[in-house]
XYZ file of C-alpha atoms in Angstrom:
615
model
C 110.990 44.915 84.586
C 112.635 47.419 83.393
C 112.472 51.424 82.643
C 113.232 52.693 79.034
C 113.240 56.837 77.811
C 114.747 58.145 75.107
C 115.054 61.418 72.595
C 114.564 62.221 69.023
C 115.262 65.199 66.746
C 115.777 65.838 63.302
C 117.015 69.546 64.309
C 118.724 69.137 67.829
C 121.300 66.431 67.420
C 120.330 64.047 70.861
C 124.168 63.096 69.857
C 125.384 66.232 71.459
C 123.482 66.647 75.097
C 124.238 63.573 76.716
C 123.081 64.671 79.761
C 119.759 65.029 78.683
C 119.358 61.370 78.262
C 120.965 60.588 81.670
C 118.718 62.263 83.550
C 115.839 61.483 81.874
C 117.171 57.687 82.292
C 118.395 58.429 85.891
C 114.039 59.395 86.728
C 113.598 55.484 86.250
C 116.253 54.217 89.103
C 113.615 52.464 91.106
C 112.728 50.368 88.036
C 115.719 49.251 87.205
C 118.123 49.200 90.190
C 120.260 46.164 88.690
C 122.086 48.552 85.998
C 121.652 51.771 83.376
C 122.580 52.028 79.939
C 122.696 54.309 77.296
C 122.831 54.793 73.749
C 123.421 57.974 71.521
C 123.684 58.183 67.489
C 122.685 61.086 65.179
C 119.404 62.364 65.494
C 118.587 59.949 69.205
C 119.686 59.171 72.572
C 118.040 55.884 73.870
C 117.741 55.366 77.751
C 118.162 51.644 80.293
C 117.201 51.077 83.356
C 117.380 46.943 83.604
C 115.597 44.985 86.601
C 117.422 41.919 85.514
C 114.870 39.071 85.264
C 116.408 36.734 82.405
C 119.848 36.008 80.751
C 121.803 38.067 84.068
C 124.416 38.120 82.793
C 123.718 38.784 78.499
C 120.863 40.833 78.296
C 122.301 44.012 79.023
C 120.887 47.264 77.141
C 119.799 49.589 75.603
C 120.139 45.888 72.610
C 122.276 47.169 69.197
C 122.571 44.730 66.006
C 123.950 46.440 62.536
C 127.127 48.147 61.689
C 127.600 51.669 63.096
C 125.439 54.640 61.327
C 123.088 51.838 60.585
C 122.148 50.462 64.026
C 119.008 49.132 65.551
C 119.309 50.229 68.468
C 116.320 48.201 71.586
C 115.035 49.719 74.722
C 113.495 47.193 76.176
C 110.820 46.889 79.133
C 108.857 43.601 80.313
C 108.279 39.645 78.739
C 108.084 38.361 75.682
C 106.235 34.787 77.489
C 106.679 33.136 74.061
C 110.522 33.445 72.946
C 112.013 30.340 72.867
C 109.325 29.641 70.299
C 110.316 32.824 68.415
C 113.464 32.472 68.554
C 113.751 28.659 67.103
C 111.791 30.344 64.352
C 114.415 32.596 63.457
C 116.858 30.489 64.115
C 115.831 28.505 60.904
C 115.127 31.487 59.201
C 119.110 31.609 59.629
C 119.451 34.732 62.497
C 122.216 34.090 64.741
C 121.373 34.372 68.805
C 124.356 35.274 71.140
C 122.264 35.790 74.450
C 119.234 32.839 76.256
C 117.211 37.063 76.481
C 113.960 37.960 75.350
C 115.179 40.701 74.259
C 117.138 39.745 71.806
C 114.682 37.737 70.716
C 112.139 41.166 69.681
C 115.362 42.739 68.101
C 115.675 39.740 65.155
C 111.790 39.698 65.210
C 112.427 43.762 64.297
C 114.660 42.388 61.369
C 112.771 39.324 60.322
C 108.917 41.481 60.513
C 109.522 45.457 61.371
C 106.200 46.737 62.924
C 104.879 43.704 61.929
C 106.585 41.492 65.183
C 104.087 43.365 67.302
C 101.302 40.465 66.480
C 103.530 37.951 67.202
C 104.948 38.719 70.688
C 102.367 37.375 73.252
C 103.535 39.165 76.589
C 103.132 42.727 78.961
C 106.127 44.768 76.943
C 106.279 48.132 75.854
C 109.693 48.799 74.163
C 111.015 51.018 71.851
C 113.171 50.443 68.080
C 115.419 52.846 66.501
C 115.888 52.624 63.003
C 119.215 54.904 62.314
C 118.573 53.644 58.458
C 115.350 54.660 57.916
C 116.054 57.295 60.805
C 112.658 56.584 62.200
C 111.346 55.757 66.022
C 109.132 52.795 66.689
C 107.528 52.135 70.226
C 105.084 49.617 71.112
C 102.957 48.556 73.169
C 101.640 44.940 75.102
C 97.839 44.658 74.232
C 96.086 44.646 77.566
C 98.381 47.847 77.947
C 100.077 45.437 80.739
C 103.635 47.717 80.476
C 102.620 51.348 80.700
C 104.605 54.320 77.687
C 103.894 57.918 77.725
C 105.458 60.113 74.991
C 105.164 64.121 74.188
C 106.280 66.062 71.532
C 108.951 68.844 72.450
C 109.914 72.275 70.986
C 112.620 71.024 68.792
C 110.151 69.317 66.383
C 111.001 66.022 68.500
C 109.644 63.270 70.751
C 110.703 61.712 73.764
C 109.146 58.917 75.004
C 109.490 57.449 78.465
C 107.745 54.683 80.812
C 107.011 57.138 83.692
C 105.944 60.891 82.579
C 108.449 61.877 85.043
C 111.484 60.971 82.181
C 109.930 63.347 79.889
C 110.351 65.939 82.674
C 113.627 65.822 82.843
C 114.247 66.555 79.623
C 114.452 70.461 79.347
C 111.686 71.022 76.561
C 108.710 69.049 78.480
C 107.753 69.945 82.064
C 104.676 69.979 83.912
C 102.191 71.455 83.472
C 98.524 70.585 83.650
C 95.478 71.915 81.794
C 91.489 71.435 82.322
C 90.959 68.824 79.944
C 93.932 66.968 81.764
C 92.116 67.017 85.160
C 88.537 66.774 83.809
C 90.651 63.135 82.908
C 91.719 62.532 85.808
C 89.278 63.295 88.847
C 86.542 62.137 85.948
C 87.407 58.313 86.695
C 86.840 57.315 82.807
C 89.655 55.941 82.629
C 90.342 56.798 78.978
C 93.518 55.728 77.131
C 95.209 58.045 75.027
C 95.212 61.512 76.838
C 96.415 62.007 80.311
C 97.092 64.710 83.236
C 99.193 65.976 81.958
C 99.286 68.615 78.439
C 100.909 67.277 75.978
C 101.763 64.360 77.556
C 99.978 60.927 75.372
C 99.454 56.911 76.284
C 100.861 54.088 73.613
C 97.388 53.278 73.872
C 97.381 49.166 74.734
C 97.721 46.501 71.539
C 99.244 49.609 69.505
C 102.318 50.454 67.712
C 103.624 53.910 67.269
C 106.034 55.423 64.538
C 107.894 58.775 63.924
C 110.136 59.715 61.524
C 110.623 62.781 59.702
C 107.318 63.042 58.610
C 105.467 62.951 61.388
C 103.936 60.284 64.293
C 101.756 57.718 62.993
C 99.753 55.546 65.645
C 97.692 52.585 64.875
C 96.237 50.171 66.555
C 97.477 45.967 66.003
C 94.753 44.288 68.783
C 91.888 45.200 70.224
C 89.148 42.784 71.514
C 86.733 41.341 67.994
C 83.179 40.095 68.331
C 83.180 36.769 67.290
C 80.894 33.739 67.856
C 82.445 31.405 70.539
C 84.529 28.720 69.379
C 81.875 26.750 71.823
C 79.157 26.581 71.272
C 76.789 26.226 74.259
C 79.060 22.964 75.127
C 80.000 23.894 79.367
C 82.211 21.057 79.595
C 83.877 22.561 76.488
C 84.254 25.251 77.529
C 85.848 24.816 80.710
C 88.270 22.896 79.534
C 88.800 25.039 77.101
C 89.767 27.748 80.010
C 91.471 25.764 81.824
C 93.727 25.274 78.431
C 93.763 28.458 78.285
C 95.093 29.169 81.790
C 97.719 25.852 82.236
C 99.458 27.720 79.278
C 99.854 31.544 80.961
C 100.534 30.235 84.023
C 103.504 27.899 82.289
C 105.148 29.999 80.186
C 105.523 32.923 83.169
C 106.804 31.091 85.729
C 110.393 31.419 83.613
C 112.814 33.293 85.585
C 116.100 33.438 86.764
C 116.007 35.326 89.665
C 113.516 33.592 93.148
C 109.481 34.177 91.960
C 106.633 33.803 93.910
C 102.955 34.160 93.905
C 100.268 36.513 95.658
C 98.295 34.278 97.636
C 94.667 36.721 98.995
C 91.978 34.232 99.607
C 89.719 34.989 97.253
C 89.486 32.121 93.780
C 91.667 34.313 91.804
C 94.729 34.274 93.242
C 94.378 30.337 94.843
C 93.347 28.655 91.744
C 96.234 30.876 90.054
C 98.502 29.718 92.464
C 97.455 26.193 92.154
C 98.558 25.808 88.739
C 101.350 27.934 89.160
C 102.597 24.817 92.032
C 101.852 22.543 90.419
C 104.035 23.313 87.341
C 106.394 24.178 89.045
C 106.479 20.226 91.705
C 106.369 18.884 87.525
C 109.881 20.970 86.305
C 111.360 20.850 90.045
C 110.661 17.861 91.379
C 107.656 16.978 93.863
C 109.151 18.272 97.163
C 109.626 22.278 95.592
C 107.600 24.396 96.802
C 105.898 27.777 95.622
C 106.434 31.245 97.616
C 103.762 33.032 98.385
C 102.583 36.137 99.858
C 100.094 37.693 101.665
C 99.264 41.216 103.264
C 97.504 42.309 106.734
C 97.056 44.884 109.419
C 98.291 44.582 112.541
C 95.067 43.883 114.831
C 92.673 43.276 111.605
C 90.923 40.901 112.972
C 90.235 42.818 116.182
C 89.010 45.966 114.581
C 87.854 44.994 110.311
C 84.692 45.948 109.854
C 82.561 45.354 106.336
C 82.277 47.630 103.881
C 81.370 48.671 99.896
C 83.891 46.775 98.690
C 84.350 44.002 101.816
C 82.727 41.599 102.949
C 85.379 39.679 105.378
C 88.964 39.490 106.430
C 91.294 37.846 104.599
C 94.259 35.912 106.015
C 92.326 32.765 107.642
C 91.920 31.859 103.978
C 94.669 33.363 102.568
C 96.461 30.679 105.233
C 93.648 27.930 104.435
C 94.415 27.986 100.414
C 98.476 27.822 101.138
C 98.144 24.890 103.372
C 95.844 23.222 100.653
C 97.578 24.201 98.387
C 101.188 23.222 100.015
C 103.065 26.403 99.033
C 105.158 28.170 101.526
C 102.889 30.696 103.288
C 104.343 34.253 104.126
C 101.594 36.446 105.318
C 103.149 40.813 105.751
C 101.908 42.584 108.879
C 101.715 45.501 108.186
C 101.198 48.407 111.083
C 98.181 50.830 109.849
C 100.501 53.405 111.397
C 103.091 53.175 109.043
C 100.783 53.422 106.225
C 100.546 57.360 107.526
C 104.071 57.591 107.380
C 104.989 61.284 104.981
C 108.077 59.545 103.476
C 105.375 56.551 102.688
C 103.214 58.643 101.252
C 105.450 61.171 98.976
C 106.974 57.892 97.919
C 103.620 56.627 96.044
C 102.823 60.529 95.216
C 106.082 60.336 93.277
C 105.709 56.529 91.783
C 102.146 56.965 90.672
C 103.792 61.012 89.107
C 99.608 62.000 89.969
C 97.923 62.596 93.319
C 94.944 59.847 91.681
C 95.024 56.816 93.717
C 93.677 55.112 96.786
C 95.686 56.363 99.833
C 96.071 53.369 102.582
C 95.238 50.885 99.594
C 98.348 52.004 97.370
C 100.643 52.846 100.846
C 100.200 49.954 101.706
C 100.405 47.394 98.543
C 104.036 48.945 98.279
C 104.932 49.062 101.712
C 104.031 45.056 100.655
C 106.111 44.998 97.528
C 108.746 45.727 99.425
C 109.210 43.136 101.598
C 108.409 40.831 98.759
C 110.898 42.459 97.235
C 114.123 41.231 100.384
C 112.520 37.250 99.370
C 111.754 37.573 95.908
C 112.364 39.977 91.841
C 109.212 38.290 90.308
C 105.069 38.432 91.738
C 102.943 36.381 89.893
C 99.466 38.596 90.776
C 94.943 37.643 90.254
C 95.044 40.573 88.628
C 91.941 40.361 86.293
C 90.109 37.290 86.580
C 86.991 39.791 88.024
C 87.013 41.433 84.255
C 87.893 38.574 81.988
C 84.887 36.186 84.276
C 82.483 38.595 85.678
C 83.920 39.129 88.862
C 82.500 42.896 90.173
C 78.185 43.765 91.118
C 77.985 45.283 88.396
C 77.800 42.368 85.959
C 75.004 40.694 87.696
C 72.888 44.427 89.579
C 69.468 45.157 88.168
C 70.517 48.853 88.162
C 73.416 48.961 87.197
C 72.467 47.141 83.800
C 69.971 49.414 83.150
C 72.909 52.723 84.557
C 73.102 54.891 81.516
C 76.709 55.699 82.801
C 80.348 53.794 83.610
C 79.300 51.127 85.743
C 81.662 51.325 89.058
C 80.885 54.603 89.574
C 77.212 52.866 90.726
C 79.547 51.382 93.290
C 82.326 54.202 94.472
C 79.853 57.431 94.147
C 79.741 60.906 94.054
C 80.923 60.762 98.196
C 83.788 59.373 97.291
C 85.045 61.367 94.592
C 87.035 64.511 94.865
C 85.465 66.795 96.640
C 86.080 70.488 94.181
C 86.119 73.930 94.272
C 82.893 74.810 93.144
C 84.683 77.160 90.304
C 86.726 74.336 89.403
C 84.125 71.667 88.835
C 82.224 74.781 87.193
C 84.869 74.785 84.135
C 85.778 70.691 84.395
C 81.735 69.929 83.980
C 82.571 66.133 85.072
C 79.247 64.525 84.364
C 79.155 66.321 80.911
C 82.203 65.210 79.779
C 80.932 61.420 81.541
C 78.665 61.123 79.708
C 79.773 62.377 75.972
C 82.961 59.838 77.044
C 79.988 56.956 78.187
C 78.489 57.057 74.458
C 82.073 57.032 72.102
C 83.029 54.258 74.989
C 79.583 52.448 73.733
C 80.270 52.996 70.580
C 83.450 51.866 70.399
C 82.107 48.172 71.396
C 82.019 45.999 68.816
C 78.661 43.387 69.209
C 77.743 39.593 66.741
C 74.361 40.874 64.495
C 72.581 38.563 65.963
C 72.833 39.071 69.918
C 70.361 39.631 71.974
C 69.131 42.566 74.111
C 71.049 40.904 77.190
C 74.321 39.580 75.471
C 74.362 43.134 74.452
C 75.101 44.967 77.898
C 76.641 42.648 79.068
C 79.005 42.899 76.045
C 79.689 46.291 76.369
C 80.433 45.810 80.128
C 83.040 43.686 80.361
C 84.414 45.833 77.058
C 84.320 48.714 79.332
C 86.285 46.347 82.053
C 88.127 45.134 80.245
C 89.325 48.498 78.464
C 88.616 51.096 81.180
C 88.652 50.092 84.714
C 90.983 47.359 84.365
C 93.778 50.174 82.597
C 94.476 51.520 85.895
C 94.182 48.589 88.640
C 97.364 48.055 85.841
C 98.616 51.386 86.219
C 98.905 50.773 89.953
C 100.391 47.736 89.920
C 103.208 48.295 87.756
C 103.680 51.617 89.396
C 103.869 50.848 92.997
C 106.267 47.261 92.143
C 108.216 48.747 90.201
C 108.951 51.341 92.655
C 110.192 48.224 94.631
C 112.295 47.171 92.494
C 109.469 44.321 91.866
C 107.683 42.659 88.740
C 104.608 41.447 89.037
C 102.565 39.797 86.595
C 99.452 38.756 84.502
C 98.880 35.641 84.174
C 94.993 36.460 83.892
C 95.932 38.834 81.256
C 96.397 36.214 78.713
C 95.454 37.922 75.279
C 93.777 35.006 74.207
C 92.598 33.861 77.860
C 91.449 37.267 76.990
C 89.425 36.759 73.398
C 87.833 33.571 74.592
C 85.823 34.850 77.219
C 84.944 38.118 75.341
C 83.210 36.398 73.477
C 81.612 33.235 75.382
C 78.038 33.193 75.785
C 76.698 34.803 79.315
C 74.940 31.797 80.087
C 77.669 30.120 80.055
C 79.673 32.748 82.169
C 77.557 32.886 84.858
C 75.276 28.943 84.328
C 75.446 28.739 87.943
C 74.156 32.389 88.940
C 76.490 33.335 90.184
C 80.073 35.839 89.899
C 83.108 34.010 88.105
C 80.982 30.103 87.012
C 83.660 29.760 84.336
C 86.565 30.219 86.896
C 84.675 28.924 89.845
C 83.669 25.920 87.594
C 88.227 25.589 86.384
C 89.093 25.712 90.268
C 87.617 23.511 91.010
C 89.641 20.393 93.118
C 92.294 23.178 93.264
C 90.802 25.633 96.526
C 89.353 24.720 99.170
C 85.700 25.002 98.795
C 85.807 27.860 101.407
C 87.518 29.865 99.143
C 85.908 28.164 96.037
C 82.575 29.848 97.360
C 84.013 33.155 99.351
C 82.059 35.523 97.671
C 84.234 38.548 95.493
C 86.761 40.786 98.522
C 88.566 43.561 97.082
C 92.117 44.638 98.416
C 92.116 44.708 101.999
C 92.386 48.731 103.671
C 93.469 49.266 107.148
C 89.641 48.825 109.936
C 92.606 50.797 112.549
C 90.452 53.473 114.083
C 93.799 55.434 114.799
C 94.525 55.511 110.850
C 91.845 57.153 110.088
C 92.489 59.932 113.685
C 95.426 60.303 111.283
C 94.371 61.112 108.104
C 92.167 63.487 109.355
C 95.329 65.313 110.495
C 97.169 64.506 107.569
C 93.842 66.189 105.090
C 94.114 69.842 107.995
C 97.782 70.208 107.395
C 97.491 69.613 103.257
C 94.524 72.227 103.219
C 97.263 74.623 104.899
C 99.934 73.670 102.569
C 101.447 74.993 99.924
C 100.092 78.451 100.215
C 96.477 78.254 99.332
C 97.663 76.041 96.062
C 95.353 73.072 97.837
C 92.572 75.069 98.563
C 92.002 76.907 95.088
C 91.395 73.127 93.743
C 88.958 71.416 96.722
C 85.507 72.560 98.682
C 86.187 73.103 101.992
C 83.012 73.403 102.952
C 83.048 69.285 102.434
C 86.513 68.100 103.412
C 85.855 70.125 106.728
C 82.610 67.946 106.988
C 84.795 64.771 106.800
C 87.184 66.366 109.104
C 84.200 67.301 111.530
C 83.092 63.724 112.005
C 84.116 61.284 114.507
C 87.513 58.792 113.023
C 85.356 55.835 114.369
C 82.208 56.577 112.503
C 84.303 58.022 109.681
C 82.911 56.131 105.816
C 84.535 54.405 103.434
C 84.111 57.092 100.735
C 84.597 60.366 103.098
C 87.622 58.466 104.199
C 88.116 58.754 100.169
C 87.803 62.034 100.008
C 90.320 62.693 102.673
C 93.414 60.808 101.545
C 92.738 62.015 97.532
C 93.298 66.335 99.268
C 96.480 65.043 101.109
C 97.381 63.444 98.228
C 96.975 66.438 96.384
C 98.986 68.400 98.364
C 101.674 65.915 98.504
C 101.681 65.373 94.362
C 101.771 69.414 94.200
C 104.562 69.271 96.335
C 106.173 67.178 94.662
C 106.150 68.178 90.693
C 105.349 71.408 91.211
C 102.984 71.496 87.804
C 101.873 74.189 86.426
C 97.551 74.371 86.720
C 96.771 76.000 83.083
C 92.946 75.935 83.529
């Protein structure tokens, strides 16, 4: 995994200003701690920070082919899991390879198929190709949006791009500026793709390509979810077998690495089934004594202080340990001190990684620290992220209230009590409720359907589509930013597009055949997970329940209100915040705590980014 960036301009030659691309590349240093590379030529400059995973010696970037003045230059981040098959096909077509890297496969694939290469790739990736012959830039992002890719226009008529907005802001013509629309996108929690918090900064959409040349920018999708008849009718055994085959293949292809690799094992069904498949494959490759390293996260005194809330019903650690023993992994639990989550340096590092004030507080900080501990022993980790979206694991798939509600279903879980308490004047300007309603209508209009769908199937498909195209994307952003800030690559096999397509078109009667969430995954997991894990209810990522944390958070929020010369007070409803501050720490509810987390992060973001806010 890596960080990519670049600048294209047909008026101001980037080749004549190397310090600019140097600064842009340096801004992404945490994403690529192993190497840095820059390529400059007429009208274009590309930068790359490398986290070496495959072909450590031979995969340096930016990678070029062709003669001077007619080069094709690639800056690439991610993993193409079918690179062996593509390499074999390209060799049959006459291409010669000088490395074992998937990077070179992408470069040769462009030479052979041009823009159509995107549809042939399987994996998680975001990359930029500069074709000097055509004086044209091509930006490509993977189907589910696992890897991020941003771009913005520059005053010289050019374009800058990067894995994170901070790389764009290292260019003198692209400044951090936020307007009302950006704040709507951020604080509405509707998780749109395209527009961002930052004025003028856009994302290449998942499954999208963007081409930029002298004629301007052209953006299109090469993949999106489609409604199709289910391949296996109402045959449950065939459907379970098909899911197992696709998940087997995803796990098998994503186990490849030339660096230490591990699994994230929380003790839930998603990570346990995945870890079991990975461990079995590793033993097939390396022998029966091979043991996959696995990791779980916990907090000191969590067993003593844990209390259930809207997102959590139990303590994860015992289940993770049982799953590790059942599967036979080399299992480790990273135990975090809740007081470390209050460390201002850790909090600031998390906000810097996100480029955003929007997060989930201590859960972001703990994930960042968790990844840092894993990085000491592994460079690649595999995660069970996305199984809930693929297999209907969230409460809203099974709640009559959520199914009947005319809004994004996760808003019924988080609720307004967890929303950012906006200043009344700002709230009147943003009109978040109206924005949510309009966005929801557009989101439903984008859902594909079959003509003969029942009303129930129609609604469940909407729930699946909203979850896969909106809710999941913010989870993938979170995982990417916080892992890459520690130089750790996290892979997500449940985002395999073949698996996602199959599940999206599986009848809901099969998806929930036993009356529970994730019925198909539970069927696949029979024999792979201990019964206690197999039948365990959904549990979200753990949060600390230590009363000292609540007390410390309240103190940080008080300081935040006074920070930035009153800028925080101009943006938040101080009355609402003070009511949360006046609550006894032991009685601070989850939603109110999250409000304080967001006030603290807002102050840190203002300090870190110093954005211009133009309303």
